[in-house]
PDB file of C-alpha atoms in Angstrom:
ATOM      1  CA  MET A  15     -19.479  20.313  30.724  1.00 94.00           C
ATOM      2  CA  GLU A  16     -18.365  21.039  27.171  1.00 96.00           C
ATOM      3  CA  ALA A  17     -18.590  24.657  25.947  1.00 96.00           C
ATOM      4  CA  GLU A  18     -21.005  24.102  23.066  1.00 97.00           C
ATOM      5  CA  ARG A  19     -23.407  22.271  25.353  1.00 97.00           C
ATOM      6  CA  LEU A  20     -23.332  25.122  27.874  1.00 96.00           C
ATOM      7  CA  ILE A  21     -23.900  27.620  25.069  1.00 97.00           C
ATOM      8  CA  ALA A  22     -26.916  25.614  23.891  1.00 97.00           C
ATOM      9  CA  LEU A  23     -28.277  25.668  27.458  1.00 96.00           C
ATOM     10  CA  GLY A  24     -27.803  29.439  27.532  1.00 96.00           C
ATOM     11  CA  ARG A  25     -29.597  29.914  24.212  1.00 97.00           C
ATOM     12  CA  HIS A  26     -32.492  27.802  25.459  1.00 97.00           C
ATOM     13  CA  ALA A  27     -32.665  29.699  28.760  1.00 95.00           C
ATOM     14  CA  LEU A  28     -32.669  33.024  26.913  1.00 96.00           C
ATOM     15  CA  THR A  29     -35.518  31.819  24.702  1.00 96.00           C
ATOM     16  CA  GLU A  30     -37.485  30.731  27.764  1.00 96.00           C
ATOM     17  CA  SER A  31     -36.930  34.014  29.644  1.00 94.00           C
ATOM     18  CA  GLY A  32     -40.328  35.331  30.666  1.00 91.00           C
ATOM     19  CA  THR A  33     -39.487  38.735  32.114  1.00 95.00           C
ATOM     20  CA  ALA A  34     -37.142  41.604  31.443  1.00 95.00           C
ATOM     21  CA  GLN A  35     -35.165  40.688  34.580  1.00 93.00           C
ATOM     22  CA  ASP A  36     -34.828  37.106  33.307  1.00 94.00           C
ATOM     23  CA  ILE A  37     -33.399  38.410  30.031  1.00 95.00           C
ATOM     24  CA  VAL A  38     -30.893  40.610  31.861  1.00 94.00           C
ATOM     25  CA  ALA A  39     -29.921  37.670  34.085  1.00 92.00           C
ATOM     26  CA  GLU A  40     -29.390  35.457  31.020  1.00 94.00           C
ATOM     27  CA  ALA A  41     -27.311  38.198  29.418  1.00 94.00           C
ATOM     28  CA  TRP A  42     -24.946  38.089  32.403  1.00 92.00           C
ATOM     29  CA  GLN A  43     -24.962  34.285  32.296  1.00 94.00           C
ATOM     30  CA  ALA A  44     -23.824  34.528  28.654  1.00 95.00           C
ATOM     31  CA  GLN A  45     -21.148  37.053  29.619  1.00 94.00           C
ATOM     32  CA  ALA A  46     -19.879  34.788  32.390  1.00 93.00           C
ATOM     33  CA  LEU A  47     -19.726  31.940  29.877  1.00 95.00           C
ATOM     34  CA  ALA A  48     -17.784  34.120  27.422  1.00 95.00           C
ATOM     35  CA  GLN A  49     -15.316  34.911  30.203  1.00 93.00           C
ATOM     36  CA  ALA A  50     -14.971  31.239  31.136  1.00 94.00           C
ATOM     37  CA  ILE A  51     -14.381  30.201  27.529  1.00 96.00           C
ATOM     38  CA  GLY A  52     -11.863  33.029  27.175  1.00 94.00           C
ATOM     39  CA  SER A  53     -10.027  31.877  30.304  1.00 94.00           C
ATOM     40  CA  HIS A  54      -9.973  28.291  29.102  1.00 95.00           C
ATOM     41  CA  LEU A  55      -8.671  29.221  25.641  1.00 95.00           C
ATOM     42  CA  ALA A  56      -6.089  31.589  27.135  1.00 94.00           C
ATOM     43  CA  LEU A  57      -4.658  28.670  29.110  1.00 94.00           C
ATOM     44  CA  CYS A  58      -5.073  25.719  26.758  1.00 92.00           C
ATOM     45  CA  GLY A  59      -6.322  26.968  23.410  1.00 90.00           C
ATOM     46  CA  PRO A  60      -4.429  27.408  20.157  1.00 90.00           C
ATOM     47  CA  LEU A  61      -1.451  29.732  20.552  1.00 89.00           C
ATOM     48  CA  GLU A  62      -2.800  32.287  18.076  1.00 89.00           C
ATOM     49  CA  LEU A  63      -5.924  32.764  20.227  1.00 90.00           C
ATOM     50  CA  ARG A  64      -4.376  33.162  23.647  1.00 90.00           C
ATOM     51  CA  GLY A  65      -3.931  36.949  23.718  1.00 89.00           C
ATOM     52  CA  GLU A  66      -7.416  37.676  22.389  1.00 89.00           C
ATOM     53  CA  ALA A  67      -8.863  34.989  24.672  1.00 91.00           C
ATOM     54  CA  ARG A  68      -7.233  36.628  27.686  1.00 90.00           C
ATOM     55  CA  GLY A  69      -8.965  39.865  26.715  1.00 89.00           C
ATOM     56  CA  LEU A  70     -12.305  38.045  26.435  1.00 88.00           C
ATOM     57  CA  SER A  71     -11.847  36.609  29.905  1.00 88.00           C
ATOM     58  CA  GLU A  72     -11.621  40.118  31.379  1.00 87.00           C
ATOM     59  CA  ILE A  73     -14.722  41.764  29.846  1.00 83.00           C
ATOM     60  CA  GLY A  74     -17.684  42.805  31.944  1.00 71.00           C
ATOM     61  CA  GLU A  75     -18.450  43.346  35.592  1.00 69.00           C
ATOM     62  CA  TYR A  76     -21.637  41.521  36.372  1.00 67.00           C
ATOM     63  CA  PRO A  77     -23.734  41.723  39.504  1.00 67.00           C
ATOM     64  CA  ALA A  78     -23.337  39.323  42.413  1.00 61.00           C
ATOM     65  CA  TRP A  79     -24.656  35.849  41.726  1.00 63.00           C
ATOM     66  CA  GLY A  80     -27.322  34.115  43.744  1.00 60.00           C
ATOM     67  CA  ALA A  81     -26.831  30.789  45.451  1.00 62.00           C
ATOM     68  CA  GLY A  82     -26.607  28.912  42.152  1.00 71.00           C
ATOM     69  CA  GLY A  83     -23.759  30.951  40.713  1.00 78.00           C
ATOM     70  CA  PRO A  84     -23.074  31.296  37.006  1.00 89.00           C
ATOM     71  CA  ARG A  85     -23.780  28.367  34.694  1.00 90.00           C
ATOM     72  CA  ALA A  86     -20.281  28.932  33.298  1.00 92.00           C
ATOM     73  CA  GLY A  87     -18.819  27.386  36.454  1.00 90.00           C
ATOM     74  CA  ARG A  88     -19.625  23.997  34.917  1.00 93.00           C
ATOM     75  CA  LEU A  89     -17.292  24.525  31.945  1.00 94.00           C
ATOM     76  CA  THR A  90     -14.779  21.687  31.739  1.00 94.00           C
ATOM     77  CA  GLU A  91     -13.591  21.763  28.131  1.00 95.00           C
ATOM     78  CA  VAL A  92     -13.652  23.534  24.796  1.00 95.00           C
ATOM     79  CA  ALA A  93     -13.361  20.548  22.460  1.00 94.00           C
ATOM     80  CA  ASP A  94     -13.775  22.523  19.223  1.00 95.00           C
ATOM     81  CA  PRO A  95     -12.614  26.135  19.615  1.00 95.00           C
ATOM     82  CA  LYS A  96     -14.007  27.227  16.234  1.00 95.00           C
ATOM     83  CA  GLY A  97     -17.401  25.623  16.862  1.00 96.00           C
ATOM     84  CA  ALA A  98     -17.586  26.991  20.406  1.00 97.00           C
ATOM     85  CA  LEU A  99     -16.612  30.506  19.326  1.00 97.00           C
ATOM     86  CA  THR A 100     -19.119  30.445  16.470  1.00 97.00           C
ATOM     87  CA  ALA A 101     -21.906  29.328  18.816  1.00 97.00           C
ATOM     88  CA  LEU A 102     -20.819  31.855  21.453  1.00 97.00           C
ATOM     89  CA  GLY A 103     -20.936  34.635  18.870  1.00 97.00           C
ATOM     90  CA  GLU A 104     -24.481  33.627  17.958  1.00 97.00           C
ATOM     91  CA  LEU A 105     -25.513  33.573  21.628  1.00 97.00           C
ATOM     92  CA  LEU A 106     -24.002  37.012  22.239  1.00 97.00           C
ATOM     93  CA  GLY A 107     -25.839  38.360  19.199  1.00 97.00           C
ATOM     94  CA  GLU A 108     -29.136  36.976  20.460  1.00 97.00           C
ATOM     95  CA  VAL A 109     -28.445  38.430  23.898  1.00 97.00           C
ATOM     96  CA  GLY A 110     -27.789  41.849  22.367  1.00 97.00           C
ATOM     97  CA  ILE A 111     -31.048  41.774  20.421  1.00 97.00           C
ATOM     98  CA  ALA A 112     -33.032  40.703  23.488  1.00 97.00           C
ATOM     99  CA  LEU A 113     -31.439  43.432  25.611  1.00 97.00           C
ATOM    100  CA  VAL A 114     -32.209  46.123  23.046  1.00 97.00           C
ATOM    101  CA  GLY A 115     -35.832  44.981  23.137  1.00 97.00           C
ATOM    102  CA  VAL A 116     -35.924  45.246  26.924  1.00 97.00           C
ATOM    103  CA  ALA A 117     -34.171  48.643  26.949  1.00 97.00           C
ATOM    104  CA  CYS A 118     -36.610  50.040  24.392  1.00 96.00           C
ATOM    105  CA  ALA A 119     -39.678  48.725  26.211  1.00 96.00           C
ATOM    106  CA  THR A 120     -38.874  49.743  29.769  1.00 95.00           C
ATOM    107  CA  ASP A 121     -39.817  52.935  31.564  1.00 96.00           C
ATOM    108  CA  GLU A 122     -37.639  51.986  34.534  1.00 96.00           C
ATOM    109  CA  GLU A 123     -34.372  53.915  34.410  1.00 96.00           C
ATOM    110  CA  GLY A 124     -32.419  51.384  36.496  1.00 95.00           C
ATOM    111  CA  LEU A 125     -33.387  48.502  34.207  1.00 95.00           C
ATOM    112  CA  TYR A 126     -32.577  50.592  31.152  1.00 96.00           C
ATOM    113  CA  TRP A 127     -29.019  51.238  32.383  1.00 95.00           C
ATOM    114  CA  GLN A 128     -28.571  47.573  33.337  1.00 93.00           C
ATOM    115  CA  CYS A 129     -29.435  46.723  29.740  1.00 95.00           C
ATOM    116  CA  ILE A 130     -27.025  49.297  28.346  1.00 95.00           C
ATOM    117  CA  GLU A 131     -24.192  47.952  30.501  1.00 93.00           C
ATOM    118  CA  ALA A 132     -24.961  44.371  29.458  1.00 93.00           C
ATOM    119  CA  ILE A 133     -25.227  45.398  25.779  1.00 95.00           C
ATOM    120  CA  ASP A 134     -21.783  47.016  25.988  1.00 94.00           C
ATOM    121  CA  ALA A 135     -20.281  43.863  27.519  1.00 92.00           C
ATOM    122  CA  ALA A 136     -21.943  41.596  24.926  1.00 94.00           C
ATOM    123  CA  ASP A 137     -20.772  43.855  22.100  1.00 95.00           C
ATOM    124  CA  GLU A 138     -17.177  43.925  23.338  1.00 94.00           C
ATOM    125  CA  SER A 139     -17.213  40.151  23.814  1.00 94.00           C
ATOM    126  CA  SER A 140     -18.627  39.697  20.306  1.00 95.00           C
ATOM    127  CA  ASP A 141     -15.763  41.779  18.910  1.00 94.00           C
ATOM    128  CA  ARG A 142     -13.218  39.551  20.672  1.00 94.00           C
ATOM    129  CA  VAL A 143     -14.971  36.387  19.466  1.00 96.00           C
ATOM    130  CA  ARG A 144     -14.968  37.647  15.860  1.00 95.00           C
ATOM    131  CA  GLY A 145     -11.265  38.473  16.185  1.00 94.00           C
ATOM    132  CA  MET A 146     -10.500  34.957  17.378  1.00 94.00           C
ATOM    133  CA  LEU A 147     -12.557  33.434  14.565  1.00 95.00           C
ATOM    134  CA  ARG A 148     -10.605  35.548  12.048  1.00 93.00           C
ATOM    135  CA  ARG A 149      -7.326  34.293  13.528  1.00 92.00           C
ATOM    136  CA  LEU A 150      -8.528  30.703  13.217  1.00 92.00           C
ATOM    137  CA  ALA A 151      -9.605  31.311   9.621  1.00 91.00           C
ATOM    138  CA  VAL A 152      -6.176  32.710   8.760  1.00 90.00           C
ATOM    139  CA  ARG A 153      -4.490  29.757  10.432  1.00 86.00           C
ATOM    140  CA  ASP A 154      -6.738  27.236   8.685  1.00 84.00           C
ATOM    141  CA  GLY A 155      -6.381  29.058   5.362  1.00 82.00           C
ATOM    142  CA  GLU A 156      -2.620  28.851   5.587  1.00 66.00           C
ATOM    143  CA  ARG A 157      -2.801  25.140   6.260  1.00 62.00           C
ATOM    144  CA  ALA A 158      -5.263  24.503   3.455  1.00 60.00           C
ATOM    145  CA  ARG A 159      -3.319  26.511   0.864  1.00 59.00           C
ATOM    146  CA  PRO A 160      -1.506  24.273  -1.633  1.00 62.00           C
ATOM    147  CA  PRO A 161       2.271  24.668  -1.808  1.00 62.00           C
ATOM    148  CA  ASP A 162       3.496  27.452  -4.092  1.00 61.00           C
ATOM    149  CA  PRO A 163       5.121  25.728  -7.100  1.00 63.00           C
ATOM    150  CA  ALA A 164       7.477  28.687  -7.645  1.00 62.00           C
ATOM    151  CA  ARG A 165       9.040  28.300  -4.192  1.00 55.00           C
ATOM    152  CA  GLY A 166      11.784  25.828  -3.597  1.00 54.00           C
ATOM    153  CA  ARG A 167      11.600  24.315  -7.074  1.00 51.00           C
ATOM    154  CA  ALA A 168      14.415  26.103  -8.873  1.00 50.00           C
ATOM    155  CA  GLY A 169      16.490  22.904  -9.094  1.00 50.00           C
ATOM    156  CA  PRO A 170      20.142  22.706 -10.219  1.00 51.00           C
ATOM    157  CA  GLY A 171      21.203  25.351 -12.678  1.00 52.00           C
ATOM    158  CA  ARG A 172      17.812  27.109 -12.563  1.00 50.00           C
ATOM    159  CA  GLY A 173      18.334  30.061 -10.236  1.00 49.00           C
ATOM    160  CA  PRO A 174      16.267  33.198 -10.116  1.00 51.00           C
ATOM    161  CA  SER A 175      15.755  35.003 -13.384  1.00 50.00           C
ATOM    162  CA  TRP A 176      16.788  38.577 -12.576  1.00 49.00           C
TER     163      TRP A 176
END
């Protein structure tokens, strides 16, 4: 399944989460998806993203999965890296906000620390995603920049004027 579609499924599932445990579970689903997208981009993404993508693929230690496993296991392609990273950044932001809400509302110490751990992973993943988006912006900016008329246009007899 394409990355942006999986991200949309994750955003919908987070919105539909009815309990604090559901929110925490969706946070780890989002983290697993970030790792999967990172792995995919590290192997087949644009060259300028591969190092940062490798780092994204290694963030977070989530709990054991149930029988269904992570939704991220269905990732087959990242057709538009910029679009997928933008959507992933939005999902991670929403996850962070939801986790802060759960952490603030709970009296259960174990749940609180689960939220803190998941918030840390989402925050670190968000940093990596923003770094990759900056790299893409630089790359795209360089391509979109018109040629510099002062370069390569000296012509015969018109050398530098020093």
